[in-house]
């Protein structure tokens, strides 16, 4: 699937960002699974951090989710904690509590940070009159993130057959509306998968 990614005047194609991020996520998962081959993830999420400064890749499994619930249960009702922590990736903590929310070593995504930083600098030339560009940049970046996950899915990175049907993939931009997450949810997962396995996703956001 392809979509028009270059929506902002004077911006280059997002294709280099897409290509390097696909490769980076493949490396992250391959390295992690080499040490934890029995981990069964139920969700994968590509996000930005610090606004649009770079990408982070999240995944969660039931065991880590249960540990998160124990921590969250100290200040949330059990019902609220279950819904909120199951789908909100910034509550998925790996390692020391509240210190590490991304899965595995994220170094393979450092190139995306550099690329996006250069785009920020270019925006001064694209909008010399100080026009607000953040909303357009957010949409363009989110388009690219969906394309990244589509290509990874086509490579069967998230599993095949029943294994793929049991997991959820989506993309979120920090400090943006939940509508972007919901859009990616619908574009990246089948209606049958959502209905059978994740009927409470939107309620959990």
mmCIF file of C-alpha atoms in Angstrom:
data_model
loop_
_atom_site.group_PDB
_atom_site.id
_atom_site.type_symbol
_atom_site.label_atom_id
_atom_site.label_comp_id
_atom_site.label_asym_id
_atom_site.label_seq_id
_atom_site.Cartn_x
_atom_site.Cartn_y
_atom_site.Cartn_z
ATOM 1 C CA UNK A 1 0.000 0.000 0.000
ATOM 2 C CA UNK A 2 1.252 3.471 -0.790
ATOM 3 C CA UNK A 3 -0.047 6.920 0.027
ATOM 4 C CA UNK A 4 1.009 10.523 -0.716
ATOM 5 C CA UNK A 5 3.588 11.246 1.989
ATOM 6 C CA UNK A 6 5.102 14.507 0.767
ATOM 7 C CA UNK A 7 2.356 16.968 1.729
ATOM 8 C CA UNK A 8 4.466 19.932 2.827
ATOM 9 C CA UNK A 9 6.076 22.316 0.361
ATOM 10 C CA UNK A 10 9.822 21.891 -0.097
ATOM 11 C CA UNK A 11 10.068 18.732 1.992
ATOM 12 C CA UNK A 12 11.928 15.773 0.511
ATOM 13 C CA UNK A 13 10.373 12.353 0.117
ATOM 14 C CA UNK A 14 9.826 10.442 3.329
ATOM 15 C CA UNK A 15 11.012 7.259 1.612
ATOM 16 C CA UNK A 16 14.512 7.308 3.199
ATOM 17 C CA UNK A 17 12.928 7.595 6.651
ATOM 18 C CA UNK A 18 10.567 4.726 5.892
ATOM 19 C CA UNK A 19 13.323 2.477 4.576
ATOM 20 C CA UNK A 20 15.741 3.088 7.460
ATOM 21 C CA UNK A 21 13.010 2.647 10.068
ATOM 22 C CA UNK A 22 11.767 -0.627 8.597
ATOM 23 C CA UNK A 23 15.335 -1.930 8.744
ATOM 24 C CA UNK A 24 15.816 -0.581 12.261
ATOM 25 C CA UNK A 25 12.706 -2.258 13.660
ATOM 26 C CA UNK A 26 13.636 -5.540 12.027
ATOM 27 C CA UNK A 27 16.985 -5.341 13.833
ATOM 28 C CA UNK A 28 15.376 -4.455 17.169
ATOM 29 C CA UNK A 29 13.032 -7.442 17.069
ATOM 30 C CA UNK A 30 15.625 -9.861 15.728
ATOM 31 C CA UNK A 31 18.055 -8.936 18.491
ATOM 32 C CA UNK A 32 15.404 -9.166 21.177
ATOM 33 C CA UNK A 33 13.987 -12.480 20.003
ATOM 34 C CA UNK A 34 17.446 -13.987 19.873
ATOM 35 C CA UNK A 35 17.531 -13.733 23.668
ATOM 36 C CA UNK A 36 13.802 -14.120 24.353
ATOM 37 C CA UNK A 37 12.501 -16.537 21.754
ATOM 38 C CA UNK A 38 9.500 -17.523 23.888
ATOM 39 C CA UNK A 39 8.069 -13.994 24.217
ATOM 40 C CA UNK A 40 4.582 -13.788 22.723
ATOM 41 C CA UNK A 41 3.705 -10.156 22.033
ATOM 42 C CA UNK A 42 0.075 -9.106 21.847
ATOM 43 C CA UNK A 43 0.699 -5.567 20.535
ATOM 44 C CA UNK A 44 3.334 -3.593 18.599
ATOM 45 C CA UNK A 45 3.407 0.193 18.400
ATOM 46 C CA UNK A 46 5.568 2.681 16.512
ATOM 47 C CA UNK A 47 5.617 6.125 18.143
ATOM 48 C CA UNK A 48 7.388 9.437 18.099
ATOM 49 C CA UNK A 49 8.965 10.958 21.175
ATOM 50 C CA UNK A 50 9.717 14.561 22.107
ATOM 51 C CA UNK A 51 7.083 15.793 19.674
ATOM 52 C CA UNK A 52 8.378 14.629 16.278
ATOM 53 C CA UNK A 53 12.069 14.325 17.092
ATOM 54 C CA UNK A 54 12.495 10.613 16.547
ATOM 55 C CA UNK A 55 10.873 7.188 16.583
ATOM 56 C CA UNK A 56 10.494 4.633 19.338
ATOM 57 C CA UNK A 57 9.279 1.060 18.986
ATOM 58 C CA UNK A 58 7.142 -0.617 21.640
ATOM 59 C CA UNK A 59 5.840 -4.134 22.102
ATOM 60 C CA UNK A 60 4.100 -5.792 25.009
ATOM 61 C CA UNK A 61 3.397 -9.304 26.204
ATOM 62 C CA UNK A 62 1.033 -10.620 28.845
ATOM 63 C CA UNK A 63 3.715 -11.179 31.484
ATOM 64 C CA UNK A 64 5.001 -7.605 31.311
ATOM 65 C CA UNK A 65 1.433 -6.327 31.179
ATOM 66 C CA UNK A 66 0.613 -8.150 34.426
ATOM 67 C CA UNK A 67 3.667 -6.603 36.099
ATOM 68 C CA UNK A 68 2.523 -3.185 34.925
ATOM 69 C CA UNK A 69 -0.924 -3.814 36.401
ATOM 70 C CA UNK A 70 0.604 -4.585 39.790
ATOM 71 C CA UNK A 71 2.426 -1.259 39.734
ATOM 72 C CA UNK A 72 -0.556 0.689 38.421
ATOM 73 C CA UNK A 73 -2.963 -0.975 40.837
ATOM 74 C CA UNK A 74 -1.572 1.044 43.675
ATOM 75 C CA UNK A 75 -3.253 4.204 42.399
ATOM 76 C CA UNK A 76 -5.923 3.112 39.911
ATOM 77 C CA UNK A 77 -9.039 0.970 40.227
ATOM 78 C CA UNK A 78 -8.479 -2.572 38.877
ATOM 79 C CA UNK A 79 -10.986 -2.051 36.053
ATOM 80 C CA UNK A 80 -9.482 1.277 34.973
ATOM 81 C CA UNK A 81 -5.925 -0.003 35.319
ATOM 82 C CA UNK A 82 -6.622 -3.017 33.114
ATOM 83 C CA UNK A 83 -8.093 -1.028 30.233
ATOM 84 C CA UNK A 84 -5.662 1.867 30.462
ATOM 85 C CA UNK A 85 -2.459 -0.135 30.721
ATOM 86 C CA UNK A 86 -3.311 -2.786 28.162
ATOM 87 C CA UNK A 87 -3.246 -0.397 25.213
ATOM 88 C CA UNK A 88 -1.355 2.736 26.290
ATOM 89 C CA UNK A 89 2.211 2.098 25.217
ATOM 90 C CA UNK A 90 3.709 4.756 27.473
ATOM 91 C CA UNK A 91 2.619 2.569 30.397
ATOM 92 C CA UNK A 92 4.522 -0.471 29.128
ATOM 93 C CA UNK A 93 7.690 -0.516 31.168
ATOM 94 C CA UNK A 94 10.589 -2.855 30.520
ATOM 95 C CA UNK A 95 13.327 -2.901 33.106
ATOM 96 C CA UNK A 96 13.359 -0.399 35.948
ATOM 97 C CA UNK A 97 9.914 1.062 36.675
ATOM 98 C CA UNK A 98 9.288 4.348 34.867
ATOM 99 C CA UNK A 99 12.714 4.252 33.267
ATOM 100 C CA UNK A 100 12.354 2.230 30.075
ATOM 101 C CA UNK A 101 9.230 1.974 27.966
ATOM 102 C CA UNK A 102 10.670 0.770 24.653
ATOM 103 C CA UNK A 103 11.343 -2.847 23.777
ATOM 104 C CA UNK A 104 14.964 -3.877 23.257
ATOM 105 C CA UNK A 105 17.912 -1.739 22.193
ATOM 106 C CA UNK A 106 16.606 1.258 20.246
ATOM 107 C CA UNK A 107 19.954 2.236 18.706
ATOM 108 C CA UNK A 108 18.887 0.997 15.233
ATOM 109 C CA UNK A 109 16.410 3.916 15.164
ATOM 110 C CA UNK A 110 19.023 6.616 15.783
ATOM 111 C CA UNK A 111 19.104 7.388 12.063
ATOM 112 C CA UNK A 112 15.443 8.416 12.176
ATOM 113 C CA UNK A 113 16.274 10.973 14.858
ATOM 114 C CA UNK A 114 18.938 12.529 12.628
ATOM 115 C CA UNK A 115 16.652 12.553 9.591
ATOM 116 C CA UNK A 116 13.743 14.193 11.399
ATOM 117 C CA UNK A 117 16.040 16.787 12.986
ATOM 118 C CA UNK A 118 17.242 17.813 9.537
ATOM 119 C CA UNK A 119 13.625 18.175 8.400
ATOM 120 C CA UNK A 120 12.918 20.489 11.323
ATOM 121 C CA UNK A 121 15.759 22.711 10.155
ATOM 122 C CA UNK A 122 14.415 22.724 6.622
ATOM 123 C CA UNK A 123 11.027 23.948 7.801
ATOM 124 C CA UNK A 124 12.466 27.405 8.421
ATOM 125 C CA UNK A 125 13.041 27.672 4.677
ATOM 126 C CA UNK A 126 9.719 26.032 3.782
ATOM 127 C CA UNK A 127 7.788 28.499 5.933
ATOM 128 C CA UNK A 128 9.745 31.781 5.923
ATOM 129 C CA UNK A 129 6.758 33.728 7.244
ATOM 130 C CA UNK A 130 6.511 31.611 10.389
ATOM 131 C CA UNK A 131 3.448 29.686 9.222
ATOM 132 C CA UNK A 132 2.336 26.948 11.627
ATOM 133 C CA UNK A 133 3.725 23.718 10.174
ATOM 134 C CA UNK A 134 3.413 21.274 13.073
ATOM 135 C CA UNK A 135 -0.023 19.932 12.164
ATOM 136 C CA UNK A 136 0.984 19.229 8.560
ATOM 137 C CA UNK A 137 4.257 17.674 9.687
ATOM 138 C CA UNK A 138 2.389 15.478 12.160
ATOM 139 C CA UNK A 139 0.078 14.161 9.457
ATOM 140 C CA UNK A 140 2.934 13.514 7.040
ATOM 141 C CA UNK A 141 4.978 11.744 9.710
ATOM 142 C CA UNK A 142 2.030 9.616 10.776
ATOM 143 C CA UNK A 143 1.421 8.639 7.149
ATOM 144 C CA UNK A 144 5.027 7.478 6.997
ATOM 145 C CA UNK A 145 4.659 5.544 10.252
ATOM 146 C CA UNK A 146 1.656 3.656 8.899
ATOM 147 C CA UNK A 147 3.579 2.850 5.727
ATOM 148 C CA UNK A 148 6.477 1.549 7.840
ATOM 149 C CA UNK A 149 4.192 -0.814 9.739
ATOM 150 C CA UNK A 150 2.497 -1.964 6.519
ATOM 151 C CA UNK A 151 5.857 -2.926 5.031
ATOM 152 C CA UNK A 152 6.875 -4.744 8.203
ATOM 153 C CA UNK A 153 3.550 -6.578 8.204
ATOM 154 C CA UNK A 154 4.077 -7.580 4.581
ATOM 155 C CA UNK A 155 7.433 -9.024 5.666
ATOM 156 C CA UNK A 156 5.523 -11.057 8.282
ATOM 157 C CA UNK A 157 7.513 -9.469 11.089
ATOM 158 C CA UNK A 158 4.423 -9.537 13.314
ATOM 159 C CA UNK A 159 3.602 -13.150 12.571
ATOM 160 C CA UNK A 160 1.490 -15.038 10.063
ATOM 161 C CA UNK A 161 -1.871 -16.718 10.163
ATOM 162 C CA UNK A 162 -3.380 -17.101 13.614
ATOM 163 C CA UNK A 163 -0.311 -15.570 15.278
ATOM 164 C CA UNK A 164 -0.804 -12.339 13.344
ATOM 165 C CA UNK A 165 -4.528 -12.289 14.072
ATOM 166 C CA UNK A 166 -3.837 -12.399 17.805
ATOM 167 C CA UNK A 167 -1.745 -9.236 17.855
ATOM 168 C CA UNK A 168 -2.481 -5.575 17.307
ATOM 169 C CA UNK A 169 -0.278 -3.047 15.492
ATOM 170 C CA UNK A 170 -0.735 0.718 15.500
ATOM 171 C CA UNK A 171 1.087 4.060 15.402
ATOM 172 C CA UNK A 172 0.888 7.034 17.728
ATOM 173 C CA UNK A 173 2.369 10.533 17.826
ATOM 174 C CA UNK A 174 3.073 11.980 21.243
ATOM 175 C CA UNK A 175 1.103 15.127 22.090
ATOM 176 C CA UNK A 176 -1.394 14.472 19.291
ATOM 177 C CA UNK A 177 -5.031 13.436 19.165
ATOM 178 C CA UNK A 178 -6.086 9.828 19.719
ATOM 179 C CA UNK A 179 -7.735 9.969 16.280
ATOM 180 C CA UNK A 180 -4.333 9.250 14.729
ATOM 181 C CA UNK A 181 -3.969 6.071 16.768
ATOM 182 C CA UNK A 182 -7.510 4.996 15.917
ATOM 183 C CA UNK A 183 -6.908 5.641 12.228
ATOM 184 C CA UNK A 184 -3.790 3.462 12.255
ATOM 185 C CA UNK A 185 -5.657 0.794 14.195
ATOM 186 C CA UNK A 186 -8.276 0.576 11.460
ATOM 187 C CA UNK A 187 -5.793 0.665 8.569
ATOM 188 C CA UNK A 188 -3.343 -1.881 9.971
ATOM 189 C CA UNK A 189 -5.654 -4.533 11.414
ATOM 190 C CA UNK A 190 -8.595 -6.421 9.958
ATOM 191 C CA UNK A 191 -12.121 -5.676 11.187
ATOM 192 C CA UNK A 192 -12.429 -9.327 12.204
ATOM 193 C CA UNK A 193 -9.266 -9.139 14.312
ATOM 194 C CA UNK A 194 -10.474 -5.976 16.033
ATOM 195 C CA UNK A 195 -13.942 -7.362 16.708
ATOM 196 C CA UNK A 196 -12.746 -10.714 18.021
ATOM 197 C CA UNK A 197 -9.664 -9.733 19.996
ATOM 198 C CA UNK A 198 -9.691 -6.007 20.736
ATOM 199 C CA UNK A 199 -13.274 -4.736 21.116
ATOM 200 C CA UNK A 200 -12.318 -2.435 24.012
ATOM 201 C CA UNK A 201 -9.316 -0.759 22.400
ATOM 202 C CA UNK A 202 -10.848 2.672 21.863
ATOM 203 C CA UNK A 203 -12.401 2.645 25.325
ATOM 204 C CA UNK A 204 -8.956 1.966 26.765
ATOM 205 C CA UNK A 205 -7.371 5.061 25.246
#
